[in-house]
Tab-separated table of C-alpha atoms in Angstrom:
chain	number	residue	atom	x	y	z
A	1	UNK	CA	9.662	11.637	-15.238
A	2	UNK	CA	13.397	11.871	-15.945
A	3	UNK	CA	15.258	11.322	-12.700
A	4	UNK	CA	18.592	12.192	-14.313
A	5	UNK	CA	17.686	15.881	-14.583
A	6	UNK	CA	18.916	18.379	-12.029
A	7	UNK	CA	15.325	18.696	-10.813
A	8	UNK	CA	12.314	16.468	-11.371
A	9	UNK	CA	8.760	15.910	-10.117
A	10	UNK	CA	7.217	12.681	-8.919
A	11	UNK	CA	4.433	11.319	-6.768
A	12	UNK	CA	5.348	9.891	-3.398
A	13	UNK	CA	3.990	8.673	-0.082
A	14	UNK	CA	5.391	10.183	3.107
A	15	UNK	CA	6.577	7.399	5.414
A	16	UNK	CA	8.546	9.154	8.123
A	17	UNK	CA	10.171	12.447	9.100
A	18	UNK	CA	13.233	12.793	11.291
A	19	UNK	CA	14.394	16.178	12.553
A	20	UNK	CA	18.064	16.971	12.011
A	21	UNK	CA	20.207	19.937	12.967
A	22	UNK	CA	18.592	23.331	13.430
A	23	UNK	CA	15.321	23.516	11.466
A	24	UNK	CA	15.936	20.840	8.844
A	25	UNK	CA	14.776	17.248	8.498
A	26	UNK	CA	15.023	13.981	6.599
A	27	UNK	CA	11.856	12.818	4.890
A	28	UNK	CA	11.455	9.131	4.061
A	29	UNK	CA	9.251	8.707	0.989
A	30	UNK	CA	8.010	5.812	-1.089
A	31	UNK	CA	8.434	6.720	-4.767
A	32	UNK	CA	7.206	4.861	-7.885
A	33	UNK	CA	10.534	3.024	-8.233
A	34	UNK	CA	12.342	3.383	-4.922
A	35	UNK	CA	12.384	4.448	-1.310
A	36	UNK	CA	14.343	7.651	-0.742
A	37	UNK	CA	15.438	9.922	2.063
A	38	UNK	CA	15.102	13.572	1.068
A	39	UNK	CA	16.853	16.410	2.823
A	40	UNK	CA	14.233	19.040	3.648
A	41	UNK	CA	15.425	22.463	4.681
A	42	UNK	CA	13.445	24.465	7.225
A	43	UNK	CA	10.578	22.015	7.762
A	44	UNK	CA	10.746	22.439	11.544
A	45	UNK	CA	9.808	26.097	11.184
A	46	UNK	CA	6.171	26.894	11.935
A	47	UNK	CA	5.870	28.967	8.762
A	48	UNK	CA	7.292	26.222	6.494
A	49	UNK	CA	4.972	25.547	3.551
A	50	UNK	CA	6.436	22.079	3.077
A	51	UNK	CA	5.814	21.152	6.695
A	52	UNK	CA	2.021	21.245	6.321
A	53	UNK	CA	2.200	19.135	3.150
A	54	UNK	CA	4.305	16.341	4.636
A	55	UNK	CA	1.741	14.458	6.672
A	56	UNK	CA	2.602	10.818	7.346
A	57	UNK	CA	0.944	8.445	4.827
A	58	UNK	CA	-0.211	11.334	2.632
A	59	UNK	CA	0.114	11.137	-1.145
A	60	UNK	CA	2.124	14.128	-2.313
A	61	UNK	CA	3.641	15.654	-5.409
A	62	UNK	CA	7.360	16.159	-4.848
A	63	UNK	CA	9.790	18.488	-6.552
A	64	UNK	CA	13.233	16.965	-5.986
A	65	UNK	CA	16.731	18.308	-6.606
A	66	UNK	CA	19.353	15.716	-7.457
A	67	UNK	CA	22.707	15.918	-5.650
A	68	UNK	CA	25.785	17.211	-7.460
A	69	UNK	CA	27.568	13.929	-6.752
A	70	UNK	CA	26.036	10.480	-7.174
A	71	UNK	CA	26.646	9.524	-3.544
A	72	UNK	CA	24.942	12.638	-2.183
A	73	UNK	CA	21.429	12.918	-0.787
A	74	UNK	CA	18.546	14.361	-2.774
A	75	UNK	CA	16.932	17.587	-1.606
A	76	UNK	CA	13.223	18.294	-1.334
A	77	UNK	CA	12.402	21.566	-3.068
A	78	UNK	CA	8.624	21.556	-2.716
A	79	UNK	CA	5.898	19.199	-1.503
A	80	UNK	CA	2.249	19.577	-2.489
A	81	UNK	CA	-0.297	17.365	-0.782
A	82	UNK	CA	-2.717	15.494	-3.042
A	83	UNK	CA	-4.615	13.461	-0.460
A	84	UNK	CA	-3.990	12.867	3.229
A	85	UNK	CA	-4.726	9.775	5.265
A	86	UNK	CA	-7.889	10.601	7.281
A	87	UNK	CA	-6.322	9.749	10.606
A	88	UNK	CA	-8.643	9.431	13.600
A	89	UNK	CA	-9.105	7.027	16.509
A	90	UNK	CA	-11.502	4.810	14.568
A	91	UNK	CA	-8.897	4.305	11.840
A	92	UNK	CA	-5.956	3.735	14.186
A	93	UNK	CA	-5.583	0.038	13.249
A	94	UNK	CA	-5.812	0.807	9.534
A	95	UNK	CA	-3.269	3.619	9.886
A	96	UNK	CA	-0.822	1.352	11.707
A	97	UNK	CA	-1.297	-1.459	9.177
A	98	UNK	CA	-0.698	0.766	6.147
A	99	UNK	CA	2.330	2.415	7.738
A	100	UNK	CA	3.862	-0.914	8.751
A	101	UNK	CA	3.608	-2.561	5.337
A	102	UNK	CA	4.644	0.489	3.321
A	103	UNK	CA	7.791	0.770	5.419
A	104	UNK	CA	8.541	-2.904	4.697
A	105	UNK	CA	8.700	-2.422	0.942
A	106	UNK	CA	12.028	-2.757	-0.841
A	107	UNK	CA	13.589	-0.715	-3.608
A	108	UNK	CA	13.261	-3.686	-5.957
A	109	UNK	CA	9.507	-4.018	-5.502
A	110	UNK	CA	7.296	-3.092	-8.454
A	111	UNK	CA	5.775	0.198	-7.335
A	112	UNK	CA	5.097	1.916	-10.675
A	113	UNK	CA	1.326	1.401	-10.600
A	114	UNK	CA	1.003	1.748	-6.854
A	115	UNK	CA	0.444	5.519	-6.557
A	116	UNK	CA	-2.904	5.625	-8.391
A	117	UNK	CA	-4.046	2.596	-6.427
A	118	UNK	CA	-3.034	4.271	-3.168
A	119	UNK	CA	-5.108	7.328	-4.066
A	120	UNK	CA	-8.130	5.004	-4.341
A	121	UNK	CA	-7.283	3.676	-0.888
A	122	UNK	CA	-7.261	7.180	0.558
A	123	UNK	CA	-10.580	7.940	-1.155
A	124	UNK	CA	-12.255	4.867	0.389
A	125	UNK	CA	-10.525	4.178	3.717
A	126	UNK	CA	-12.828	6.320	5.855
A	127	UNK	CA	-16.132	4.973	4.523
A	128	UNK	CA	-15.036	1.383	3.842
A	129	UNK	CA	-12.079	0.716	6.177
A	130	UNK	CA	-12.137	-3.100	6.119
A	131	UNK	CA	-12.699	-3.406	2.382
A	132	UNK	CA	-9.939	-0.894	1.687
A	133	UNK	CA	-7.434	-2.635	3.951
A	134	UNK	CA	-8.205	-5.964	2.249
A	135	UNK	CA	-7.435	-4.476	-1.150
A	136	UNK	CA	-4.356	-2.703	0.181
A	137	UNK	CA	-2.963	-5.934	1.652
A	138	UNK	CA	-3.659	-7.817	-1.572
A	139	UNK	CA	-1.730	-5.129	-3.460
A	140	UNK	CA	1.186	-5.551	-1.050
A	141	UNK	CA	1.173	-9.263	-1.848
A	142	UNK	CA	1.096	-8.494	-5.581
A	143	UNK	CA	3.989	-6.022	-5.591
A	144	UNK	CA	6.053	-8.599	-3.757
A	145	UNK	CA	5.465	-11.016	-6.657
A	146	UNK	CA	3.049	-13.335	-4.863
A	147	UNK	CA	-0.332	-12.676	-6.456
A	148	UNK	CA	-2.754	-15.569	-5.767
A	149	UNK	CA	-4.772	-17.484	-8.353
A	150	UNK	CA	-8.402	-16.346	-8.250
A	151	UNK	CA	-10.029	-18.186	-11.162
A	152	UNK	CA	-9.161	-21.878	-10.706
A	153	UNK	CA	-7.577	-24.416	-8.404
A	154	UNK	CA	-3.957	-23.480	-7.929
A	155	UNK	CA	-2.921	-27.143	-7.892
A	156	UNK	CA	-4.707	-28.561	-10.950
A	157	UNK	CA	-6.433	-25.634	-12.727
A	158	UNK	CA	-9.863	-27.161	-12.066
A	159	UNK	CA	-12.636	-24.551	-12.112
A	160	UNK	CA	-15.267	-26.769	-10.466
A	161	UNK	CA	-15.728	-28.087	-6.938
A	162	UNK	CA	-13.791	-25.157	-5.453
A	163	UNK	CA	-14.063	-25.479	-1.683
A	164	UNK	CA	-11.104	-23.645	-0.184
A	165	UNK	CA	-8.732	-20.709	-0.528
A	166	UNK	CA	-5.339	-20.388	1.128
A	167	UNK	CA	-3.005	-17.462	0.533
A	168	UNK	CA	0.032	-19.490	1.555
A	169	UNK	CA	-0.806	-22.097	-1.113
A	170	UNK	CA	-1.411	-19.485	-3.771
A	171	UNK	CA	-5.184	-19.266	-4.187
A	172	UNK	CA	-8.297	-21.379	-4.674
A	173	UNK	CA	-8.281	-25.129	-4.052
A	174	UNK	CA	-10.683	-27.786	-5.299
A	175	UNK	CA	-12.007	-30.774	-3.353
A	176	UNK	CA	-9.186	-32.938	-4.726
A	177	UNK	CA	-6.549	-30.753	-3.094
A	178	UNK	CA	-8.132	-29.622	0.159
A	179	UNK	CA	-10.376	-31.020	2.853
A	180	UNK	CA	-11.065	-27.614	4.349
A	181	UNK	CA	-14.499	-26.353	3.312
A	182	UNK	CA	-14.785	-22.600	3.518
A	183	UNK	CA	-18.209	-20.991	3.433
A	184	UNK	CA	-19.724	-20.029	0.103
A	185	UNK	CA	-19.874	-16.409	1.328
A	186	UNK	CA	-16.123	-16.294	1.941
A	187	UNK	CA	-15.281	-17.997	-1.360
A	188	UNK	CA	-17.463	-15.531	-3.276
A	189	UNK	CA	-15.953	-12.625	-1.363
A	190	UNK	CA	-12.447	-13.803	-2.199
A	191	UNK	CA	-13.415	-13.879	-5.857
A	192	UNK	CA	-14.591	-10.261	-5.641
A	193	UNK	CA	-11.385	-9.293	-3.852
A	194	UNK	CA	-9.587	-9.567	-7.188
A	195	UNK	CA	-12.097	-7.392	-9.055
A	196	UNK	CA	-11.156	-3.939	-7.737
A	197	UNK	CA	-12.669	-1.389	-5.395
A	198	UNK	CA	-16.205	-0.902	-6.691
A	199	UNK	CA	-17.107	-4.573	-7.258
A	200	UNK	CA	-15.540	-5.637	-3.959
A	201	UNK	CA	-17.304	-2.944	-1.940
A	202	UNK	CA	-20.620	-3.528	-3.707
A	203	UNK	CA	-20.699	-7.325	-3.420
A	204	UNK	CA	-18.967	-8.091	-0.107
A	205	UNK	CA	-20.406	-7.529	3.356
A	206	UNK	CA	-18.310	-6.019	6.119
A	207	UNK	CA	-18.306	-9.299	8.085
A	208	UNK	CA	-16.660	-11.176	5.209
A	209	UNK	CA	-14.265	-8.272	4.649
A	210	UNK	CA	-13.128	-8.577	8.271
A	211	UNK	CA	-12.598	-12.319	7.873
A	212	UNK	CA	-10.518	-11.802	4.738
A	213	UNK	CA	-8.454	-9.162	6.540
A	214	UNK	CA	-7.532	-11.732	9.198
A	215	UNK	CA	-6.561	-14.236	6.485
A	216	UNK	CA	-4.394	-11.656	4.722
A	217	UNK	CA	-2.630	-10.522	7.887
A	218	UNK	CA	-1.977	-14.105	9.000
A	219	UNK	CA	-0.324	-14.771	5.660
A	220	UNK	CA	1.631	-11.540	5.410
A	221	UNK	CA	3.091	-11.721	8.898
A	222	UNK	CA	4.952	-14.850	7.814
A	223	UNK	CA	6.452	-13.439	4.614
A	224	UNK	CA	7.102	-9.724	5.234
């Protein structure tokens, strides 16, 4: 992807759409290396092809036209939906969580590998909502440069007598550095959290996934 060309293609996630004058709009998108506002002509028209492909939180392929001057706004030429967020009442909390944290990301955040990961989220969110949100929130932590330690005590690198895990401290803690004994089920589940979608879904029950979600949200609300 060469963004210096007059036109280029890229993957993106639709974050917001604001209507402007007449039938046009501004589309806020999360791209692999930035957040951009794209000027979209005619998307308020019922017959607009782009309109149907610009669903909030959908993963889309974008054809973008660069402005003639560096201070100008980029123009959306064409949007093609790859996968939409399966929005329904049951997934309302998950929808709100994903939308909130994606809109909090900064241009400097490392988003290059995020698009393929997000496609996995969309593939799994309906069947495994709590597991998917856990992995999504962990990825948000990672792209903000705060990935926890999952294979040893964060304080002394001890791999034995692990009894606790705290996101705000950076990962697992041994008995020499914590007096808080978390259950074996939660500690095992936190280990699997770092192993990707299939292992995490296969080895972690929904109850533990819900508990981890609370831990992640409690941590993230204090840093983002």
